[in-house]
């Protein structure tokens, strides 16, 4: 195993809650319906435009393309207001230590996120320097479950996909990792992330050697 590729939202930080707040505000103020936290699960790892499509379908609503673009921009403005308040305290438990162990183990570190806000978030939480490569929504044309985001990460690191492991909290992200031909580590609930090679509730106390043994 030569590289670990990390998803951002749900693995490094919990921005899913901010995405939910901003989408909910849009649904309430502009679309005239509500979305539940349970429905928000369907938006994890899904691109901004596809998320809006899913919300509209959920509320049996349709909009013209110009309005969709305006609403996606508005949601992002509200989302950016929320992430601007993030600090290093927002890094999820176990992440910093796990990144250090990864580095010490001689394994490269990459980010594979479909978010166009990924880099500013890493800067806000002070860990942008920990990444050898950052692939985000500005560098890809297809969101998860398409494998593009992880294949680009491997390519930029010049490491073969089968020598990479993907860390993901979303079903769409695990599928993307598998389609890329990589090992997959689920972060969350095993009942949800059924397709992952192994699942941990979070990165607290995860040991590299034991993880690699479990994967092979
Ligand atoms: P943005 P990830 C994803 O990040 C989120 O899980 C998803 O909810 C969001 O819609 C997507 O980024 C796009 O984000 O609007 O900031 O470009 O899980 O791939 O790190
Ligand atoms: Mg995620």
Coordinates of C-alpha atoms and ligand atoms in Angstrom, one line a residue:
X1 CA 0.0 0.0 0.0
X2 CA 1.7 3.2 -1.2
X3 CA -1.0 5.9 -0.8
X4 CA -4.1 6.7 1.3
X5 CA -6.7 8.8 -0.4
X6 CA -9.1 10.6 2.0
X7 CA -12.5 11.9 1.4
X8 CA -13.1 15.3 3.1
X9 CA -16.7 15.7 4.3
X10 CA -17.4 13.0 6.8
X11 CA -13.8 11.7 7.1
X12 CA -11.6 14.7 7.9
X13 CA -14.4 17.2 8.9
X14 CA -18.1 17.1 9.5
X15 CA -19.2 19.6 6.8
X16 CA -22.2 17.5 6.0
X17 CA -24.1 19.3 8.7
X18 CA -23.3 22.7 7.1
X19 CA -24.3 21.4 3.6
X20 CA -27.6 20.3 5.2
X21 CA -28.2 23.7 6.9
X22 CA -27.6 25.6 3.6
X23 CA -29.7 23.2 1.5
X24 CA -32.5 23.2 4.1
X25 CA -32.5 27.0 4.1
X26 CA -32.8 27.0 0.3
X27 CA -35.6 24.4 0.3
X28 CA -37.5 26.4 3.0
X29 CA -36.9 29.9 1.7
X30 CA -37.0 29.3 -2.1
X31 CA -38.6 26.0 -2.9
X32 CA -41.4 25.9 -0.3
X33 CA -40.7 22.5 1.3
X34 CA -38.5 21.0 4.0
X35 CA -35.8 18.4 3.8
X36 CA -35.0 16.0 6.7
X37 CA -31.6 15.1 8.0
X38 CA -32.4 11.5 6.9
X39 CA -32.9 12.7 3.3
X40 CA -29.6 14.6 3.6
X41 CA -27.9 11.2 3.7
X42 CA -28.6 10.9 0.0
X43 CA -26.6 14.1 -0.7
X44 CA -23.3 12.9 0.9
X45 CA -20.5 12.7 -1.6
X46 CA -22.8 14.0 -4.4
X47 CA -21.9 17.1 -6.4
X48 CA -23.6 20.5 -5.9
X49 CA -25.6 20.4 -9.1
X50 CA -26.6 16.7 -8.6
X51 CA -27.6 17.5 -5.0
X52 CA -30.0 20.2 -6.2
X53 CA -31.5 17.8 -8.8
X54 CA -32.1 15.3 -6.0
X55 CA -33.7 17.9 -3.8
X56 CA -36.0 19.1 -6.6
X57 CA -37.0 15.5 -7.4
X58 CA -37.7 14.9 -3.7
X59 CA -40.1 17.9 -3.5
X60 CA -41.6 17.2 -7.0
X61 CA -40.3 20.5 -8.2
X62 CA -38.9 21.7 -11.5
X63 CA -36.9 24.8 -12.3
X64 CA -35.3 26.3 -15.4
X65 CA -31.6 26.0 -15.8
X66 CA -30.9 29.6 -15.0
X67 CA -32.8 29.4 -11.7
X68 CA -31.0 26.2 -10.8
X69 CA -27.6 27.8 -11.4
X70 CA -28.7 30.9 -9.3
X71 CA -30.0 28.7 -6.4
X72 CA -26.8 26.5 -6.4
X73 CA -24.8 29.7 -6.1
X74 CA -27.0 31.0 -3.3
X75 CA -26.7 27.7 -1.4
X76 CA -23.0 27.9 -1.8
X77 CA -22.9 31.5 -0.4
X78 CA -24.7 30.4 2.7
X79 CA -22.5 27.3 3.0
X80 CA -19.3 29.4 2.7
X81 CA -20.5 31.7 5.5
X82 CA -20.7 28.6 7.7
X83 CA -17.3 27.1 6.7
X84 CA -15.6 30.4 7.2
X85 CA -16.1 29.9 10.9
X86 CA -14.2 26.6 10.9
X87 CA -11.0 26.2 12.9
X88 CA -8.5 23.4 13.6
X89 CA -10.9 22.3 16.4
X90 CA -13.3 21.1 13.7
X91 CA -10.9 18.3 12.6
X92 CA -12.6 15.0 13.4
X93 CA -11.2 12.9 16.3
X94 CA -8.2 10.7 15.4
X95 CA -7.5 12.4 12.1
X96 CA -4.3 14.3 13.0
X97 CA -2.7 11.3 14.7
X98 CA -3.7 9.0 11.8
X99 CA -2.2 11.3 9.2
X100 CA 1.0 11.4 11.3
X101 CA 1.2 7.6 11.4
X102 CA 0.5 7.4 7.7
X103 CA 3.4 9.8 7.0
X104 CA 5.7 7.9 9.4
X105 CA 4.7 4.6 7.6
X106 CA 6.0 6.1 4.3
X107 CA 2.6 6.2 2.8
X108 CA 1.6 9.1 0.6
X109 CA -1.5 11.2 1.5
X110 CA -4.0 12.4 -1.0
X111 CA -7.4 14.2 -0.8
X112 CA -10.3 13.0 -3.0
X113 CA -13.3 15.3 -2.6
X114 CA -15.9 16.4 -5.1
X115 CA -16.3 19.7 -3.1
X116 CA -15.2 22.9 -4.8
X117 CA -14.5 24.3 -1.3
X118 CA -12.1 21.5 -0.3
X119 CA -8.9 23.6 -0.4
X120 CA -10.2 26.6 1.6
X121 CA -11.5 24.1 4.2
X122 CA -8.1 22.4 4.6
X123 CA -6.6 25.8 4.9
X124 CA -9.1 26.9 7.6
X125 CA -8.4 23.7 9.7
X126 CA -4.7 24.1 9.2
X127 CA -3.8 20.7 7.5
X128 CA -3.4 21.7 3.8
X129 CA 0.4 21.0 4.1
X130 CA -0.2 17.4 5.2
X131 CA -1.4 16.4 1.7
X132 CA 0.9 15.3 -1.1
X133 CA -1.9 15.8 -3.6
X134 CA -5.3 17.5 -3.5
X135 CA -8.0 16.5 -6.0
X136 CA -11.2 18.5 -5.5
X137 CA -14.3 19.5 -7.4
X138 CA -12.4 22.1 -9.4
X139 CA -10.2 19.3 -11.0
X140 CA -12.9 16.7 -12.0
X141 CA -15.8 16.6 -14.3
X142 CA -17.6 13.6 -12.8
X143 CA -18.7 13.3 -9.2
X144 CA -18.7 10.1 -7.1
X145 CA -19.6 7.2 -7.6
X146 CA -17.5 7.8 -10.8
X147 CA -13.9 6.8 -9.9
X148 CA -12.4 9.9 -11.6
X149 CA -11.5 11.8 -8.4
X150 CA -9.5 8.9 -6.9
X151 CA -7.9 7.8 -10.2
X152 CA -6.7 11.4 -10.7
X153 CA -5.2 11.3 -7.2
X154 CA -3.3 8.1 -7.9
X155 CA -2.2 9.4 -11.3
X156 CA -0.8 12.7 -9.8
X157 CA 1.0 10.6 -7.1
X158 CA 2.2 8.2 -9.9
X159 CA 1.0 5.3 -7.9
X160 CA -0.9 2.3 -9.3
X161 CA -4.6 2.2 -8.2
X162 CA -4.2 -1.2 -6.6
X163 CA -1.5 0.3 -4.3
X164 CA -4.1 2.9 -3.0
X165 CA -6.7 2.7 -0.3
X166 CA -9.7 5.1 -0.1
X167 CA -11.2 6.4 3.1
X168 CA -14.9 7.2 2.7
X169 CA -18.0 7.9 4.7
X170 CA -20.4 7.8 1.8
X171 CA -21.9 4.8 -0.1
X172 CA -21.2 6.7 -3.4
X173 CA -17.6 7.2 -2.3
X174 CA -17.0 3.5 -1.5
X175 CA -18.4 2.6 -4.9
X176 CA -16.0 5.2 -6.5
X177 CA -13.0 3.6 -4.7
X178 CA -14.0 0.1 -5.8
X179 CA -14.5 1.2 -9.4
X180 CA -11.0 2.8 -9.3
X181 CA -9.6 -0.7 -8.3
X182 CA -8.6 0.5 -4.9
X183 CA -9.0 -1.0 -1.4
X184 CA -11.8 0.8 0.5
X185 CA -12.0 1.7 4.2
X186 CA -15.4 2.8 5.4
X187 CA -15.7 5.5 8.1
X188 CA -19.1 5.2 9.7
X189 CA -21.6 2.4 10.1
X190 CA -20.9 -1.1 8.8
X191 CA -24.6 -1.6 8.0
X192 CA -24.6 1.4 5.7
X193 CA -21.1 1.0 4.2
X194 CA -21.7 -2.7 3.3
X195 CA -19.4 -2.7 0.2
X196 CA -16.3 -1.4 2.0
X197 CA -13.4 -3.9 2.6
X198 CA -13.3 -2.8 6.3
X199 CA -15.3 -0.3 8.4
X200 CA -14.3 1.8 11.4
X201 CA -16.6 4.2 13.3
X202 CA -13.9 6.9 13.1
X203 CA -10.1 7.1 12.8
X204 CA -9.4 7.1 16.5
X205 CA -6.8 4.5 17.4
X206 CA -6.7 2.9 14.0
X207 CA -3.2 1.3 13.5
X208 CA -1.7 1.3 10.1
X209 CA -0.1 -2.2 10.4
X210 CA -3.3 -3.8 11.6
X211 CA -5.3 -2.1 8.9
X212 CA -3.0 -3.3 6.2
X213 CA -3.1 -6.8 7.5
X214 CA -6.9 -6.7 7.5
X215 CA -7.0 -5.4 3.9
X216 CA -4.7 -8.2 2.5
Ligands
LIG1 P1 -19.4 21.9 -2.8 P2 -16.9 15.1 -0.2 C1 -19.0 16.5 -1.0 O1 -17.7 16.4 -0.3 C2 -20.1 16.5 0.0 O2 -20.2 15.3 0.7 C3 -21.4 16.8 -0.7 O3 -22.5 16.8 0.2 C4 -21.3 18.1 -1.5 O4 -22.5 18.4 -2.2 C5 -20.1 18.0 -2.4 O5 -19.0 17.8 -1.7 C6 -20.0 19.3 -3.2 O6 -19.5 20.3 -2.4 O7 -20.8 22.4 -3.0 O8 -18.6 22.5 -1.7 O9 -18.6 21.9 -4.1 O10 -17.7 14.1 0.6 O11 -16.6 14.5 -1.6 O12 -15.6 15.6 0.4
LIG2 MG1 -17.8 12.3 2.4

